Amino acid sequence: MRTEVRIERYADQGRCVAHIDGRVVFVRFALPGELVRIELDEPCDRDDRFWTGEVVEVLEPSDDRVEPAWPLAGPLSQGGGVGGADLVHVSLPGQLTWKAVTVSEQMNRLGHVDVAVPIERMPGDEESGGLNWRTRIEMIADEQGKPSMRRRGTHVRVPIDTMPLATRTLLDVAEREQVWDGGFEPGAQIRLSVPEPRNIAAHETQRDNFAVLIDGVLNAGSQLLDEQVTINGTVFNYKVDANGFWQIHRQAPIALATHVINLVNGELDGNIAPVIWDLYSGSGLFTLPLATLTGERTRMLSVEGARVAVKNAQRNLRAMNLSDVDARAGDVSKTLERVPAHLSRPDAVVLDPPRAGARAKVCRQIAEAGARVVVYIACDPTSLARDTATLIAEGYTLKNIRAFDIYPMTHHVETVALFTR
Ligand SMILES: C[S@@+](CC[C@H](N)C(=O)[O-])C[C@H]1O[C@@H](n2cnc3c(N)ncnc32)[C@H](O)[C@@H]1O
């Protein structure tokens, strides 16, 4: 069913809100203030609490509207529908406004704090129009064995021969490894991971620093990738599993780790022997700089659920002779129930949980351990806002909050919040 609506405001998941006869409709590819014709998703029953739909025609456009730079990810009615870039119809400044409003709204609604959270763009993104930032991409092989993406609301797989959000280095590797030519098992998951070269000389001798994984199994390149991150002038080298977690935007590891270190150092106030926890620590992106760039005799506990990532974190720590870090594999909440005495009273806690957030139990465990400083890195502002309410109830104050646009063209945003008590 098609109908005309006036778009009111931003909602979640890259959608906006409109109303039809008092009923909420979540609309894809819309912008506040616009008058648009939408196609409602079927089924839309009288008893539904809300409906969803997508813009098919823009009658009165917003100033923030642009032609999609990647039409395949745009609206279905314009031949798009493959997902992966739900703000592709929004100008780059408009994307920052969208994210700033949604983060502030969530912090207000669920965290009960009134803060403006401007969003900071990553270096290079303006020049590349919000494209060419992903160091990791995933696709599915279609019936002909070619890389493809599924068109929303259908079983149709659209073959693709490029990925505009991928870095130029990744696209070069894909070309060289003839990934776009196909030859994969239909239905297979194809994942490419290509570290961003930070050092041109090293890059030339590191032609195998990439991975093509098919259904999680290495098909070409290396299982163990070399990532390099420079933080406040110090170079850190990381071994990372090609299947494991690593920040996707080519600039995110630098921007996030630098900000985290600066926040922690700003709060430790010259403490030369602090105890620091790094929770949800992955391969040690924050652990290594926290262990070396804070106090002279910093002692640390890091906790990560993925065993392979912990093995790599331990390898990364050994390579830097960092013996004062107890890098543990396990669930964060369970591990925090049995922390060795010398690490049990942290001065600062850094946590970077998955999308669902740390949840109330972990926030309370952090508070009970007596941490004065908490640095929370969040990929979902809704979870951050919920956990903010718990931390505030535990006596913390939100002292600083910044957000980073490490997912251009999508509604996703990374927020870093500093709490003190
Ligand atoms: C957003 S990533 C952050 C990793 C790391 N800080 C980084 O930036 O590279 C979240 C990590 O939490 C881990 N994780 C998820 N749930 C967990 C849990 N309940 N206990 C421990 N680790 C968990 C995941 O395996 C993942 O590595």
Tab-separated table of C-alpha atoms and ligand atoms in Angstrom:
chain	number	residue	atom	x	y	z
A	1	MET	CA	0.000	0.000	0.000
A	2	ARG	CA	1.264	3.476	-0.899
A	3	THR	CA	0.470	6.652	0.974
A	4	GLU	CA	1.767	10.161	1.596
A	5	VAL	CA	3.192	11.168	4.995
A	6	ARG	CA	4.991	14.090	6.627
A	7	ILE	CA	8.179	12.860	8.350
A	8	GLU	CA	8.448	14.078	11.953
A	9	ARG	CA	11.719	13.044	13.583
A	10	TYR	CA	14.632	10.590	13.659
A	11	ALA	CA	13.969	7.127	15.088
A	12	ASP	CA	16.204	4.073	15.600
A	13	GLN	CA	17.930	1.849	13.017
A	14	GLY	CA	18.298	4.601	10.445
A	15	ARG	CA	14.552	5.176	10.226
A	16	CYS	CA	12.346	8.204	10.841
A	17	VAL	CA	8.895	8.497	12.411
A	18	ALA	CA	5.653	9.523	10.725
A	19	HIS	CA	2.020	8.863	11.651
A	20	ILE	CA	-0.906	7.470	9.686
A	21	ASP	CA	-4.257	7.974	11.437
A	22	GLY	CA	-2.518	8.151	14.815
A	23	ARG	CA	-0.462	4.999	14.220
A	24	VAL	CA	3.351	5.220	14.273
A	25	VAL	CA	5.130	4.349	11.026
A	26	PHE	CA	8.905	3.822	10.915
A	27	VAL	CA	10.139	4.962	7.508
A	28	ARG	CA	13.418	4.016	5.808
A	29	PHE	CA	15.315	6.541	3.619
A	30	ALA	CA	13.462	9.540	5.042
A	31	LEU	CA	14.501	12.788	6.754
A	32	PRO	CA	12.630	14.946	9.286
A	33	GLY	CA	10.393	17.612	7.754
A	34	GLU	CA	10.043	15.863	4.392
A	35	LEU	CA	6.776	15.162	2.633
A	36	VAL	CA	7.192	11.728	1.062
A	37	ARG	CA	5.228	8.957	-0.607
A	38	ILE	CA	5.971	5.635	1.096
A	39	GLU	CA	5.317	1.983	0.406
A	40	LEU	CA	4.238	0.180	3.572
A	41	ASP	CA	5.844	-3.189	4.307
A	42	GLU	CA	3.413	-6.108	4.142
A	43	PRO	CA	1.645	-7.322	6.109
A	44	CYS	CA	0.303	-4.169	7.760
A	45	ASP	CA	-2.631	-5.200	9.888
A	46	ARG	CA	-5.150	-3.059	11.707
A	47	ASP	CA	-4.007	-4.578	15.050
A	48	ASP	CA	-0.299	-3.790	14.602
A	49	ARG	CA	1.188	-1.443	17.183
A	50	PHE	CA	3.243	0.240	14.449
A	51	TRP	CA	3.947	-0.131	10.749
A	52	THR	CA	7.152	0.104	8.740
A	53	GLY	CA	7.720	1.369	5.233
A	54	GLU	CA	10.122	2.937	2.762
A	55	VAL	CA	10.241	6.146	0.769
A	56	VAL	CA	9.354	5.690	-2.921
A	57	GLU	CA	9.057	9.362	-3.853
A	58	VAL	CA	10.200	12.579	-2.202
A	59	LEU	CA	7.674	15.390	-2.662
A	60	GLU	CA	9.328	18.000	-0.415
A	61	PRO	CA	13.005	17.134	0.237
A	62	SER	CA	15.052	18.086	3.289
A	63	ASP	CA	18.168	20.218	2.773
A	64	ASP	CA	20.114	17.215	4.102
A	65	ARG	CA	18.997	14.931	1.245
A	66	VAL	CA	21.532	13.858	-1.412
A	67	GLU	CA	21.603	11.369	-4.292
A	68	PRO	CA	22.945	8.055	-2.893
A	69	ALA	CA	26.684	7.734	-3.551
A	70	TRP	CA	26.096	3.943	-3.575
A	71	PRO	CA	22.707	3.498	-5.305
A	72	LEU	CA	22.601	-0.275	-4.695
A	73	ALA	CA	22.346	0.415	-0.959
A	74	GLY	CA	19.662	3.070	-1.470
A	75	PRO	CA	15.867	2.688	-1.614
A	76	LEU	CA	14.363	-0.377	-3.314
A	77	SER	CA	12.378	1.882	-5.647
A	78	GLN	CA	15.669	3.224	-7.050
A	79	GLY	CA	17.126	-0.251	-7.626
A	80	GLY	CA	18.740	-0.471	-4.174
A	81	GLY	CA	17.852	-2.518	-1.131
A	82	VAL	CA	21.052	-4.402	-0.275
A	83	GLY	CA	21.533	-2.708	3.094
A	84	GLY	CA	24.803	-1.744	4.721
A	85	ALA	CA	24.369	2.025	4.262
A	86	ASP	CA	21.015	3.093	5.663
A	87	LEU	CA	21.987	6.814	5.681
A	88	VAL	CA	23.250	6.823	2.093
A	89	HIS	CA	20.490	9.356	1.191
A	90	VAL	CA	21.804	11.850	3.791
A	91	SER	CA	24.586	14.437	3.275
A	92	LEU	CA	27.715	13.951	5.431
A	93	PRO	CA	26.868	16.950	7.689
A	94	GLY	CA	23.284	15.654	7.858
A	95	GLN	CA	24.563	12.250	9.027
A	96	LEU	CA	26.453	13.919	11.883
A	97	THR	CA	23.323	15.858	12.891
A	98	TRP	CA	21.264	12.637	12.772
A	99	LYS	CA	23.704	10.820	15.075
A	100	ALA	CA	24.165	13.773	17.438
A	101	VAL	CA	20.408	14.037	17.932
A	102	THR	CA	19.868	10.305	18.431
A	103	VAL	CA	22.747	9.892	20.933
A	104	SER	CA	21.571	12.914	22.970
A	105	GLU	CA	17.958	11.676	22.890
A	106	GLN	CA	18.891	8.205	24.128
A	107	MET	CA	21.112	9.628	26.878
A	108	ASN	CA	18.222	11.805	27.938
A	109	ARG	CA	15.420	9.198	27.658
A	110	LEU	CA	17.209	6.191	29.196
A	111	GLY	CA	20.251	7.664	30.932
A	112	HIS	CA	18.344	10.637	32.409
A	113	VAL	CA	21.196	13.009	31.578
A	114	ASP	CA	20.886	16.128	29.507
A	115	VAL	CA	23.959	16.324	27.241
A	116	ALA	CA	24.760	17.562	23.777
A	117	VAL	CA	27.001	15.022	22.036
A	118	PRO	CA	28.611	16.395	18.879
A	119	ILE	CA	29.878	13.731	16.495
A	120	GLU	CA	33.473	13.857	15.253
A	121	ARG	CA	34.390	12.831	11.741
A	122	MET	CA	37.377	10.547	11.102
A	123	PRO	CA	40.347	11.934	9.138
A	124	GLY	CA	39.927	11.381	5.414
A	125	ASP	CA	36.201	10.667	5.447
A	126	GLU	CA	35.159	14.078	4.183
A	127	GLU	CA	37.574	13.824	1.243
A	128	SER	CA	36.316	10.350	0.334
A	129	GLY	CA	32.658	11.358	0.685
A	130	GLY	CA	32.058	8.879	3.522
A	131	LEU	CA	33.216	5.929	1.367
A	132	ASN	CA	36.357	3.717	1.466
A	133	TRP	CA	36.633	3.173	5.218
A	134	ARG	CA	35.870	-0.522	5.880
A	135	THR	CA	38.906	-2.762	6.484
A	136	ARG	CA	36.557	-5.748	6.804
A	137	ILE	CA	33.646	-6.736	4.536
A	138	GLU	CA	31.291	-9.715	4.308
A	139	MET	CA	29.299	-11.054	1.385
A	140	ILE	CA	27.416	-14.203	0.401
A	141	ALA	CA	28.097	-16.268	-2.750
A	142	ASP	CA	25.062	-16.310	-5.062
A	143	GLU	CA	23.807	-19.314	-7.074
A	144	GLN	CA	26.599	-18.701	-9.619
A	145	GLY	CA	29.205	-18.591	-6.849
A	146	LYS	CA	29.799	-14.817	-7.191
A	147	PRO	CA	29.957	-12.373	-4.247
A	148	SER	CA	26.520	-10.915	-3.659
A	149	MET	CA	24.308	-9.096	-1.189
A	150	ARG	CA	20.672	-9.963	-0.473
A	151	ARG	CA	17.994	-7.502	-1.554
A	152	ARG	CA	15.779	-6.574	1.429
A	153	GLY	CA	12.424	-8.304	1.669
A	154	THR	CA	13.313	-10.785	-1.100
A	155	HIS	CA	15.390	-13.912	-1.619
A	156	VAL	CA	17.158	-12.181	-4.507
A	157	ARG	CA	20.935	-12.038	-4.269
A	158	VAL	CA	22.433	-9.150	-6.203
A	159	PRO	CA	25.907	-9.948	-7.570
A	160	ILE	CA	28.428	-7.232	-6.780
A	161	ASP	CA	31.819	-6.411	-8.242
A	162	THR	CA	32.886	-3.706	-5.813
A	163	MET	CA	32.047	-2.446	-2.329
A	164	PRO	CA	32.149	1.350	-2.076
A	165	LEU	CA	32.534	1.366	1.717
A	166	ALA	CA	35.680	-0.801	1.569
A	167	THR	CA	39.124	0.814	1.762
A	168	ARG	CA	41.099	1.215	-1.442
A	169	THR	CA	43.646	-1.268	-0.068
A	170	LEU	CA	40.913	-3.855	0.466
A	171	LEU	CA	39.542	-3.258	-3.044
A	172	ASP	CA	43.051	-3.694	-4.498
A	173	VAL	CA	43.408	-7.015	-2.657
A	174	ALA	CA	39.950	-8.149	-3.829
A	175	GLU	CA	40.942	-7.359	-7.431
A	176	ARG	CA	44.345	-9.045	-7.130
A	177	GLU	CA	42.847	-12.165	-5.519
A	178	GLN	CA	40.080	-12.240	-8.177
A	179	VAL	CA	37.397	-12.275	-5.495
A	180	TRP	CA	34.821	-10.634	-7.784
A	181	ASP	CA	35.257	-13.429	-10.367
A	182	GLY	CA	33.518	-15.811	-7.981
A	183	GLY	CA	33.979	-19.572	-8.047
A	184	PHE	CA	32.698	-19.937	-4.475
A	185	GLU	CA	30.243	-22.515	-3.153
A	186	PRO	CA	26.714	-21.009	-3.514
A	187	GLY	CA	25.579	-19.686	-0.147
A	188	ALA	CA	29.141	-19.512	1.240
A	189	GLN	CA	30.012	-16.565	3.461
A	190	ILE	CA	32.935	-14.571	2.027
A	191	ARG	CA	34.859	-12.342	4.435
A	192	LEU	CA	37.769	-10.075	3.535
A	193	SER	CA	39.990	-8.548	6.210
A	194	VAL	CA	42.736	-6.185	5.079
A	195	PRO	CA	44.697	-4.140	7.653
A	196	GLU	CA	45.196	-0.530	6.684
A	197	PRO	CA	48.837	0.003	5.722
A	198	ARG	CA	50.336	2.516	8.162
A	199	ASN	CA	53.855	2.164	6.894
A	200	ILE	CA	54.291	2.134	3.118
A	201	ALA	CA	57.710	0.450	3.186
A	202	ALA	CA	56.426	-2.380	5.366
A	203	HIS	CA	53.291	-2.674	3.256
A	204	GLU	CA	55.297	-3.426	0.136
A	205	THR	CA	57.006	-6.334	1.856
A	206	GLN	CA	53.740	-7.478	3.412
A	207	ARG	CA	51.714	-8.536	0.426
A	208	ASP	CA	50.195	-11.406	2.401
A	209	ASN	CA	48.840	-9.175	5.199
A	210	PHE	CA	45.214	-9.858	4.262
A	211	ALA	CA	42.703	-12.673	4.611
A	212	VAL	CA	39.997	-14.094	2.403
A	213	LEU	CA	37.879	-16.367	4.575
A	214	ILE	CA	35.220	-18.677	3.217
A	215	ASP	CA	32.755	-19.832	5.877
A	216	GLY	CA	35.364	-18.859	8.451
A	217	VAL	CA	38.158	-20.920	6.827
A	218	LEU	CA	41.236	-19.234	5.351
A	219	ASN	CA	41.158	-19.320	1.549
A	220	ALA	CA	43.989	-16.872	0.760
A	221	GLY	CA	46.371	-14.634	2.723
A	222	SER	CA	47.168	-15.077	6.411
A	223	GLN	CA	45.151	-16.235	9.392
A	224	LEU	CA	47.147	-13.911	11.639
A	225	LEU	CA	47.052	-10.272	10.530
A	226	ASP	CA	49.419	-7.457	11.501
A	227	GLU	CA	47.750	-4.261	12.678
A	228	GLN	CA	49.690	-1.158	13.621
A	229	VAL	CA	48.358	1.735	15.688
A	230	THR	CA	50.247	4.899	16.672
A	231	ILE	CA	49.043	6.493	19.900
A	232	ASN	CA	50.522	9.772	21.071
A	233	GLY	CA	53.668	9.040	19.064
A	234	THR	CA	54.163	5.450	20.253
A	235	VAL	CA	53.759	2.652	17.695
A	236	PHE	CA	51.897	-0.481	18.825
A	237	ASN	CA	51.910	-3.703	16.821
A	238	TYR	CA	49.113	-6.226	17.141
A	239	LYS	CA	48.595	-9.748	15.860
A	240	VAL	CA	44.889	-10.184	15.200
A	241	ASP	CA	43.020	-13.287	14.046
A	242	ALA	CA	41.425	-12.800	10.631
A	243	ASN	CA	38.156	-14.178	12.041
A	244	GLY	CA	38.288	-12.113	15.214
A	245	PHE	CA	37.119	-8.670	16.235
A	246	TRP	CA	39.017	-5.561	15.191
A	247	GLN	CA	37.627	-2.025	14.828
A	248	ILE	CA	36.393	-1.816	11.225
A	249	HIS	CA	37.051	1.811	10.277
A	250	ARG	CA	40.669	2.299	9.139
A	251	GLN	CA	41.084	5.232	11.571
A	252	ALA	CA	39.025	3.913	14.498
A	253	PRO	CA	41.810	2.071	16.374
A	254	ILE	CA	43.909	5.260	16.455
A	255	ALA	CA	41.085	7.661	17.336
A	256	LEU	CA	39.533	5.476	20.041
A	257	ALA	CA	42.741	4.288	21.704
A	258	THR	CA	44.212	7.811	21.761
A	259	HIS	CA	41.070	9.227	23.346
A	260	VAL	CA	40.845	6.401	25.910
A	261	ILE	CA	44.493	6.824	26.975
A	262	ASN	CA	44.124	10.576	27.282
A	263	LEU	CA	40.970	10.231	29.394
A	264	VAL	CA	42.550	7.672	31.734
A	265	ASN	CA	45.767	9.667	32.118
A	266	GLY	CA	43.785	12.833	32.752
A	267	GLU	CA	42.041	11.111	35.671
A	268	LEU	CA	44.935	9.101	37.134
A	269	ASP	CA	46.542	12.375	38.046
A	270	GLY	CA	50.135	11.182	38.087
A	271	ASN	CA	49.439	7.912	39.974
A	272	ILE	CA	52.549	5.870	39.133
A	273	ALA	CA	51.187	2.469	40.217
A	274	PRO	CA	47.530	2.327	39.204
A	275	VAL	CA	45.452	-0.817	38.821
A	276	ILE	CA	43.492	-0.741	35.564
A	277	TRP	CA	40.884	-3.150	34.190
A	278	ASP	CA	40.286	-3.483	30.454
A	279	LEU	CA	37.009	-5.371	30.025
A	280	TYR	CA	35.846	-6.846	26.682
A	281	SER	CA	39.443	-6.382	25.615
A	282	GLY	CA	39.587	-8.226	22.257
A	283	SER	CA	43.176	-8.610	21.046
A	284	GLY	CA	44.343	-5.859	23.371
A	285	LEU	CA	43.783	-2.684	21.349
A	286	PHE	CA	43.452	-0.660	24.584
A	287	THR	CA	45.372	-3.046	26.873
A	288	LEU	CA	48.782	-2.419	25.305
A	289	PRO	CA	48.711	1.393	25.443
A	290	LEU	CA	47.050	1.355	28.887
A	291	ALA	CA	49.853	-0.860	30.200
A	292	THR	CA	52.617	1.299	28.713
A	293	LEU	CA	51.387	4.877	28.502
A	294	THR	CA	49.882	5.294	31.979
A	295	GLY	CA	51.768	4.900	35.317
A	296	GLU	CA	55.334	3.559	35.475
A	297	ARG	CA	54.167	0.528	37.459
A	298	THR	CA	50.681	0.002	36.071
A	299	ARG	CA	49.147	-3.388	36.843
A	300	MET	CA	46.284	-4.629	34.719
A	301	LEU	CA	43.531	-7.164	34.395
A	302	SER	CA	42.070	-7.692	30.933
A	303	VAL	CA	39.037	-9.869	30.265
A	304	GLU	CA	37.808	-11.138	26.902
A	305	GLY	CA	35.402	-13.941	25.977
A	306	ALA	CA	36.970	-15.082	22.697
A	307	ARG	CA	39.871	-17.442	23.499
A	308	VAL	CA	41.717	-16.847	20.225
A	309	ALA	CA	41.650	-13.084	20.852
A	310	VAL	CA	43.057	-13.622	24.371
A	311	LYS	CA	45.866	-15.803	22.973
A	312	ASN	CA	46.709	-12.993	20.569
A	313	ALA	CA	46.473	-10.371	23.313
A	314	GLN	CA	48.921	-12.430	25.392
A	315	ARG	CA	51.223	-12.738	22.367
A	316	ASN	CA	50.982	-8.967	21.780
A	317	LEU	CA	51.808	-8.279	25.440
A	318	ARG	CA	54.781	-10.686	25.418
A	319	ALA	CA	56.180	-8.992	22.317
A	320	MET	CA	56.344	-5.778	24.378
A	321	ASN	CA	57.641	-7.502	27.539
A	322	LEU	CA	54.527	-6.472	29.432
A	323	SER	CA	54.386	-8.951	32.295
A	324	ASP	CA	52.157	-6.905	34.613
A	325	VAL	CA	48.986	-7.711	32.705
A	326	ASP	CA	46.802	-10.627	33.710
A	327	ALA	CA	44.979	-11.315	30.405
A	328	ARG	CA	42.078	-13.637	31.137
A	329	ALA	CA	39.701	-15.526	28.876
A	330	GLY	CA	36.131	-15.719	30.102
A	331	ASP	CA	32.815	-14.036	30.576
A	332	VAL	CA	33.348	-10.594	32.124
A	333	SER	CA	30.772	-10.938	34.878
A	334	LYS	CA	31.938	-14.426	35.933
A	335	THR	CA	35.620	-13.440	35.808
A	336	LEU	CA	34.983	-10.396	38.000
A	337	GLU	CA	33.634	-12.697	40.718
A	338	ARG	CA	37.172	-14.090	41.272
A	339	VAL	CA	39.740	-11.351	40.729
A	340	PRO	CA	43.127	-11.908	42.428
A	341	ALA	CA	43.544	-9.644	45.460
A	342	HIS	CA	46.330	-7.460	44.008
A	343	LEU	CA	44.027	-6.500	41.070
A	344	SER	CA	40.719	-6.397	42.898
A	345	ARG	CA	40.554	-2.632	43.614
A	346	PRO	CA	40.922	-0.872	40.228
A	347	ASP	CA	41.661	2.834	40.012
A	348	ALA	CA	40.259	2.922	36.492
A	349	VAL	CA	38.080	0.599	34.429
A	350	VAL	CA	37.888	0.706	30.636
A	351	LEU	CA	35.078	-1.294	29.080
A	352	ASP	CA	34.133	-1.805	25.444
A	353	PRO	CA	31.201	-4.225	25.488
A	354	PRO	CA	29.337	-5.636	22.472
A	355	ARG	CA	26.144	-4.050	21.150
A	356	ALA	CA	24.000	-5.251	24.066
A	357	GLY	CA	26.123	-3.258	26.522
A	358	ALA	CA	27.636	-4.343	29.842
A	359	ARG	CA	24.223	-4.510	31.574
A	360	ALA	CA	23.409	-3.704	35.181
A	361	LYS	CA	25.250	-6.622	36.820
A	362	VAL	CA	28.667	-5.751	35.350
A	363	CYS	CA	28.143	-2.021	36.060
A	364	ARG	CA	27.441	-2.893	39.707
A	365	GLN	CA	30.486	-5.182	39.901
A	366	ILE	CA	32.644	-2.289	38.666
A	367	ALA	CA	31.132	0.042	41.266
A	368	GLU	CA	31.526	-2.529	44.061
A	369	ALA	CA	35.215	-2.939	43.165
A	370	GLY	CA	35.615	0.740	44.047
A	371	ALA	CA	36.680	2.133	40.664
A	372	ARG	CA	36.802	5.920	40.736
A	373	VAL	CA	37.153	6.244	36.967
A	374	VAL	CA	35.125	4.394	34.320
A	375	VAL	CA	35.685	4.847	30.582
A	376	TYR	CA	32.855	3.259	28.606
A	377	ILE	CA	33.244	2.744	24.832
A	378	ALA	CA	29.869	2.005	23.252
A	379	CYS	CA	28.824	1.004	19.746
A	380	ASP	CA	25.137	1.320	20.687
A	381	PRO	CA	23.996	4.542	22.365
A	382	THR	CA	20.840	2.833	23.649
A	383	SER	CA	22.836	0.292	25.675
A	384	LEU	CA	25.205	3.042	26.847
A	385	ALA	CA	22.255	5.139	28.001
A	386	ARG	CA	20.774	2.201	29.945
A	387	ASP	CA	24.112	1.428	31.595
A	388	THR	CA	24.569	5.153	32.302
A	389	ALA	CA	21.434	5.048	34.454
A	390	THR	CA	22.915	2.130	36.449
A	391	LEU	CA	26.297	3.845	36.895
A	392	ILE	CA	24.623	7.077	38.027
A	393	ALA	CA	22.536	5.091	40.519
A	394	GLU	CA	25.866	3.681	41.786
A	395	GLY	CA	27.098	7.205	42.506
A	396	TYR	CA	28.975	8.039	39.272
A	397	THR	CA	28.764	11.329	37.388
A	398	LEU	CA	29.052	11.614	33.624
A	399	LYS	CA	32.082	13.879	33.251
A	400	ASN	CA	32.848	13.752	29.532
A	401	ILE	CA	31.191	12.299	26.453
A	402	ARG	CA	32.356	12.326	22.833
A	403	ALA	CA	31.127	10.433	19.817
A	404	PHE	CA	33.059	9.331	16.753
A	405	ASP	CA	31.654	8.752	13.278
A	406	ILE	CA	33.450	5.480	12.640
A	407	TYR	CA	30.539	4.110	10.579
A	408	PRO	CA	29.810	6.741	7.893
A	409	MET	CA	26.740	6.160	5.684
A	410	THR	CA	25.111	4.134	8.465
A	411	HIS	CA	23.152	5.123	11.568
A	412	HIS	CA	25.812	3.487	13.764
A	413	VAL	CA	28.030	5.648	15.966
A	414	GLU	CA	30.707	5.043	18.601
A	415	THR	CA	30.369	6.944	21.868
A	416	VAL	CA	32.999	7.222	24.609
A	417	ALA	CA	31.777	8.282	28.043
A	418	LEU	CA	33.879	9.099	31.098
A	419	PHE	CA	32.281	8.534	34.506
A	420	THR	CA	33.906	9.486	37.791
A	421	ARG	CA	32.944	9.073	41.438
B	1	LIG	C1	33.331	-4.188	20.766
B	1	LIG	S1	34.473	-5.521	20.944
B	1	LIG	C2	35.831	-4.675	21.692
B	1	LIG	C3	37.184	-5.336	21.605
B	1	LIG	C4	38.393	-4.427	21.858
B	1	LIG	N1	38.203	-3.513	22.963
B	1	LIG	C5	38.759	-3.655	20.604
B	1	LIG	O1	38.397	-2.468	20.484
B	1	LIG	O2	39.407	-4.247	19.703
B	1	LIG	C6	33.710	-6.420	22.226
B	1	LIG	C7	34.457	-7.669	22.650
B	1	LIG	O3	33.765	-8.246	23.749
B	1	LIG	C8	33.838	-9.650	23.678
B	1	LIG	N2	32.715	-10.147	24.515
B	1	LIG	C9	31.392	-10.119	24.212
B	1	LIG	N3	30.667	-10.549	25.271
B	1	LIG	C10	31.544	-10.855	26.251
B	1	LIG	C11	31.412	-11.340	27.589
B	1	LIG	N4	30.206	-11.580	28.122
B	1	LIG	N5	32.519	-11.530	28.322
B	1	LIG	C12	33.753	-11.284	27.775
B	1	LIG	N6	33.942	-10.816	26.526
B	1	LIG	C13	32.861	-10.605	25.770
B	1	LIG	C14	33.784	-9.944	22.201
B	1	LIG	O4	34.387	-11.182	21.909
B	1	LIG	C15	34.561	-8.760	21.603
B	1	LIG	O5	35.913	-9.078	21.432
